[in-house]
mmCIF file of C-alpha atoms in Angstrom:
data_model
loop_
_atom_site.group_PDB
_atom_site.id
_atom_site.type_symbol
_atom_site.label_atom_id
_atom_site.label_comp_id
_atom_site.label_asym_id
_atom_site.label_seq_id
_atom_site.Cartn_x
_atom_site.Cartn_y
_atom_site.Cartn_z
ATOM 1 C CA MET D 5 -9.499 -3.189 -16.583
ATOM 2 C CA SER D 6 -7.595 -6.265 -17.637
ATOM 3 C CA SER D 7 -8.086 -9.901 -16.753
ATOM 4 C CA VAL D 8 -5.005 -11.736 -15.578
ATOM 5 C CA ALA D 9 -4.065 -14.466 -18.024
ATOM 6 C CA ASP D 10 -3.252 -17.908 -16.647
ATOM 7 C CA HIS D 11 0.079 -17.732 -14.807
ATOM 8 C CA ALA D 12 0.871 -14.209 -16.068
ATOM 9 C CA PRO D 13 2.524 -12.206 -13.280
ATOM 10 C CA LEU D 14 0.466 -9.255 -12.105
ATOM 11 C CA SER D 15 3.400 -6.941 -12.822
ATOM 12 C CA ASP D 16 3.212 -7.851 -16.536
ATOM 13 C CA GLN D 17 -0.411 -6.703 -16.633
ATOM 14 C CA PHE D 18 0.375 -3.465 -14.807
ATOM 15 C CA ALA D 19 3.386 -2.833 -17.095
ATOM 16 C CA ASP D 20 0.969 -2.633 -20.023
ATOM 17 C CA GLY D 21 -0.604 0.413 -18.371
ATOM 18 C CA ALA D 22 -3.517 -1.241 -16.584
ATOM 19 C CA GLU D 23 -4.336 0.512 -13.291
ATOM 20 C CA THR D 24 -6.392 -2.452 -12.145
ATOM 21 C CA VAL D 25 -6.628 -6.116 -13.119
ATOM 22 C CA TRP D 26 -8.946 -8.903 -12.030
ATOM 23 C CA TYR D 27 -7.601 -11.916 -10.162
ATOM 24 C CA GLY D 28 -9.840 -14.569 -8.641
ATOM 25 C CA GLY D 29 -12.874 -12.341 -9.172
ATOM 26 C CA ARG D 30 -11.339 -9.445 -7.229
ATOM 27 C CA GLU D 31 -9.958 -6.128 -8.387
ATOM 28 C CA VAL D 32 -6.188 -5.791 -7.858
ATOM 29 C CA ARG D 33 -4.092 -2.644 -8.213
ATOM 30 C CA PRO D 34 -0.359 -1.965 -7.950
ATOM 31 C CA LEU D 35 -0.888 1.072 -5.711
ATOM 32 C CA LEU D 36 -3.638 3.229 -4.268
ATOM 33 C CA ARG D 37 -4.008 6.917 -5.019
ATOM 34 C CA LEU D 38 -6.000 8.887 -2.461
ATOM 35 C CA ALA D 39 -6.846 12.593 -2.484
ATOM 36 C CA VAL D 40 -5.322 14.518 0.427
ATOM 37 C CA SER D 41 -4.659 18.112 1.411
ATOM 38 C CA GLU D 42 -2.684 19.898 4.099
ATOM 39 C CA GLY D 43 -3.791 18.664 7.522
ATOM 40 C CA THR D 44 -5.191 15.329 6.331
ATOM 41 C CA ARG D 45 -4.714 12.686 9.051
ATOM 42 C CA VAL D 46 -3.729 9.161 8.006
ATOM 43 C CA ARG D 47 -3.851 6.133 10.312
ATOM 44 C CA VAL D 48 -2.335 2.767 9.409
ATOM 45 C CA GLU D 49 -2.999 -0.271 11.574
ATOM 46 C CA ARG D 50 -1.220 -3.507 10.719
ATOM 47 C CA ILE D 51 -3.511 -6.531 10.991
ATOM 48 C CA ASN D 52 -1.152 -9.244 9.800
ATOM 49 C CA ALA D 53 2.235 -9.723 8.154
ATOM 50 C CA ARG D 54 3.902 -12.930 7.107
ATOM 51 C CA PRO D 55 6.582 -13.821 9.673
ATOM 52 C CA ASP D 56 9.203 -15.271 7.324
ATOM 53 C CA ARG D 57 9.748 -12.261 5.028
ATOM 54 C CA ARG D 58 9.777 -8.584 6.037
ATOM 55 C CA GLN D 59 6.873 -6.631 4.580
ATOM 56 C CA ALA D 60 6.325 -2.874 4.359
ATOM 57 C CA LEU D 61 3.564 -0.461 3.564
ATOM 58 C CA LYS D 62 4.980 2.542 1.711
ATOM 59 C CA LEU D 63 3.212 5.914 1.706
ATOM 60 C CA ALA D 64 4.259 8.894 -0.419
ATOM 61 C CA CYS D 65 2.732 12.361 -0.522
ATOM 62 C CA VAL D 66 2.699 13.998 -3.959
ATOM 63 C CA ASP D 67 3.693 17.683 -3.678
ATOM 64 C CA GLY D 68 3.724 17.438 0.111
ATOM 65 C CA LEU D 69 5.247 15.752 3.142
ATOM 66 C CA LEU D 70 4.182 13.255 5.789
ATOM 67 C CA GLU D 71 4.846 13.852 9.479
ATOM 68 C CA VAL D 72 5.103 10.966 11.934
ATOM 69 C CA ASP D 73 6.165 11.663 15.525
ATOM 70 C CA GLU D 74 7.964 14.891 14.527
ATOM 71 C CA ALA D 75 9.830 13.133 11.676
ATOM 72 C CA VAL D 76 9.004 14.587 8.244
ATOM 73 C CA SER D 77 9.520 12.897 4.869
ATOM 74 C CA GLU D 78 8.059 12.595 1.367
ATOM 75 C CA ILE D 79 7.953 8.807 1.730
ATOM 76 C CA ILE D 80 7.258 6.757 4.860
ATOM 77 C CA SER D 81 8.123 3.036 5.059
ATOM 78 C CA LEU D 82 6.274 1.046 7.724
ATOM 79 C CA TRP D 83 8.212 -2.231 8.022
ATOM 80 C CA SER D 84 6.432 -5.107 9.738
ATOM 81 C CA ASP D 85 9.354 -5.869 12.044
ATOM 82 C CA THR D 86 10.337 -2.336 13.104
ATOM 83 C CA SER D 87 7.284 -0.051 13.021
ATOM 84 C CA PRO D 88 4.536 0.053 15.638
ATOM 85 C CA ALA D 89 1.363 -1.867 14.794
ATOM 86 C CA ALA D 90 -0.531 1.439 14.550
ATOM 87 C CA VAL D 91 0.917 4.657 13.127
ATOM 88 C CA GLU D 92 -0.698 8.058 12.672
ATOM 89 C CA MET D 93 0.642 10.713 10.340
ATOM 90 C CA THR D 94 -0.309 14.161 9.097
ATOM 91 C CA VAL D 95 -0.034 15.552 5.568
ATOM 92 C CA LEU D 96 1.964 18.786 5.394
ATOM 93 C CA GLY D 97 2.199 21.321 2.564
ATOM 94 C CA ALA D 98 -0.274 23.687 0.932
ATOM 95 C CA ARG D 99 0.287 21.967 -2.449
ATOM 96 C CA ALA D 100 -0.200 18.401 -1.149
ATOM 97 C CA ARG D 101 -2.751 16.672 -3.340
ATOM 98 C CA ARG D 102 -2.360 12.905 -3.402
ATOM 99 C CA LEU D 103 -1.242 10.048 -1.180
ATOM 100 C CA GLU D 104 0.189 7.030 -2.963
ATOM 101 C CA VAL D 105 0.250 3.714 -1.077
ATOM 102 C CA TRP D 106 1.946 0.452 -2.092
ATOM 103 C CA ASN D 107 3.513 -2.634 -0.562
ATOM 104 C CA ALA D 108 7.164 -3.679 -0.537
ATOM 105 C CA TRP D 109 9.116 -6.610 0.823
ATOM 106 C CA ASP D 110 12.660 -7.481 1.819
ATOM 107 C CA LEU D 111 14.406 -9.974 -0.419
ATOM 108 C CA GLY D 112 17.734 -10.772 1.213
ATOM 109 C CA GLY D 113 18.363 -7.169 2.229
ATOM 110 C CA LEU D 114 17.038 -5.691 -1.035
ATOM 111 C CA GLU D 115 13.799 -3.725 -0.890
ATOM 112 C CA SER D 116 11.492 -4.866 -3.694
ATOM 113 C CA ALA D 117 8.141 -3.594 -4.969
ATOM 114 C CA TRP D 118 5.945 -3.814 -8.078
ATOM 115 C CA LEU D 119 7.550 -7.057 -9.252
ATOM 116 C CA GLY D 120 6.137 -10.502 -9.975
ATOM 117 C CA ASN D 121 2.758 -10.970 -8.330
ATOM 118 C CA ALA D 122 2.773 -7.828 -6.192
ATOM 119 C CA GLY D 123 -0.608 -6.188 -5.825
ATOM 120 C CA ILE D 124 -3.246 -4.859 -3.455
ATOM 121 C CA ILE D 125 -6.885 -5.772 -2.993
ATOM 122 C CA MET D 126 -8.790 -2.937 -1.339
ATOM 123 C CA GLU D 127 -11.930 -3.508 0.738
ATOM 124 C CA PRO D 128 -13.706 -0.259 1.621
ATOM 125 C CA SER D 129 -15.856 0.082 4.716
ATOM 126 C CA GLU D 130 -17.567 3.085 6.261
ATOM 127 C CA HIS D 131 -14.546 4.655 7.989
ATOM 128 C CA ARG D 132 -11.485 2.890 6.568
ATOM 129 C CA LEU D 133 -10.008 0.711 3.873
ATOM 130 C CA THR D 134 -8.652 -2.768 4.452
ATOM 131 C CA LEU D 135 -5.686 -3.519 2.222
ATOM 132 C CA HIS D 136 -4.711 -7.091 1.395
ATOM 133 C CA CYS D 137 -1.212 -7.111 -0.120
ATOM 134 C CA SER D 138 0.574 -9.789 -2.093
ATOM 135 C CA ASP D 139 4.330 -9.524 -2.366
ATOM 136 C CA GLY D 140 5.858 -10.433 -5.704
ATOM 137 C CA LEU D 141 7.075 -13.900 -4.798
ATOM 138 C CA GLY D 142 5.130 -17.006 -5.752
ATOM 139 C CA PRO D 143 1.456 -17.009 -6.635
ATOM 140 C CA PRO D 144 -0.650 -14.055 -5.426
ATOM 141 C CA THR D 145 -1.882 -14.671 -1.887
ATOM 142 C CA PHE D 146 -3.000 -11.214 -0.643
ATOM 143 C CA THR D 147 -2.145 -12.258 2.916
ATOM 144 C CA ASP D 148 1.538 -11.232 2.932
ATOM 145 C CA LEU D 149 0.605 -7.886 4.508
ATOM 146 C CA GLN D 150 -2.821 -6.758 5.678
ATOM 147 C CA VAL D 151 -3.585 -3.310 7.073
ATOM 148 C CA HIS D 152 -6.420 -0.935 7.889
ATOM 149 C CA LEU D 153 -5.976 2.510 6.376
ATOM 150 C CA ALA D 154 -8.062 5.484 7.485
ATOM 151 C CA VAL D 155 -7.828 8.935 5.892
ATOM 152 C CA ALA D 156 -9.523 11.904 7.578
ATOM 153 C CA GLN D 157 -9.666 15.180 5.678
ATOM 154 C CA PRO D 158 -9.163 18.354 7.730
ATOM 155 C CA GLY D 159 -12.170 20.332 8.914
#
């Protein structure tokens, strides 16, 4: 793990290969990687999103697909202004093995991610994770997008 130097953007630390860095005494990562398999259920519940800049939670299934309301895709984008506050999805595919989760934001019509001070602080609890996301603009705040994420393995 790396420590973030004074005023060094988080993306610079992650570009050096660090999977996590420390900022303000908390562990920050550019994305989450969670083990999944066919039939895994994923629930995302948006807690808060900044009102002045569109925010998204992006979910991608490695070697599999995600199904939401009969729509199937490798990558799902849950934008704060167009998606429901709570979304449930199912992992499809016998080879599905990992769910990758990161935040993105809209910068004048351009989707951006993993730039500047983008990062996620993860708080685990008994049945879910709370994700506090900082978009890449300005100093890290970790209040740009906040969600609960629950992953239930099949069986």
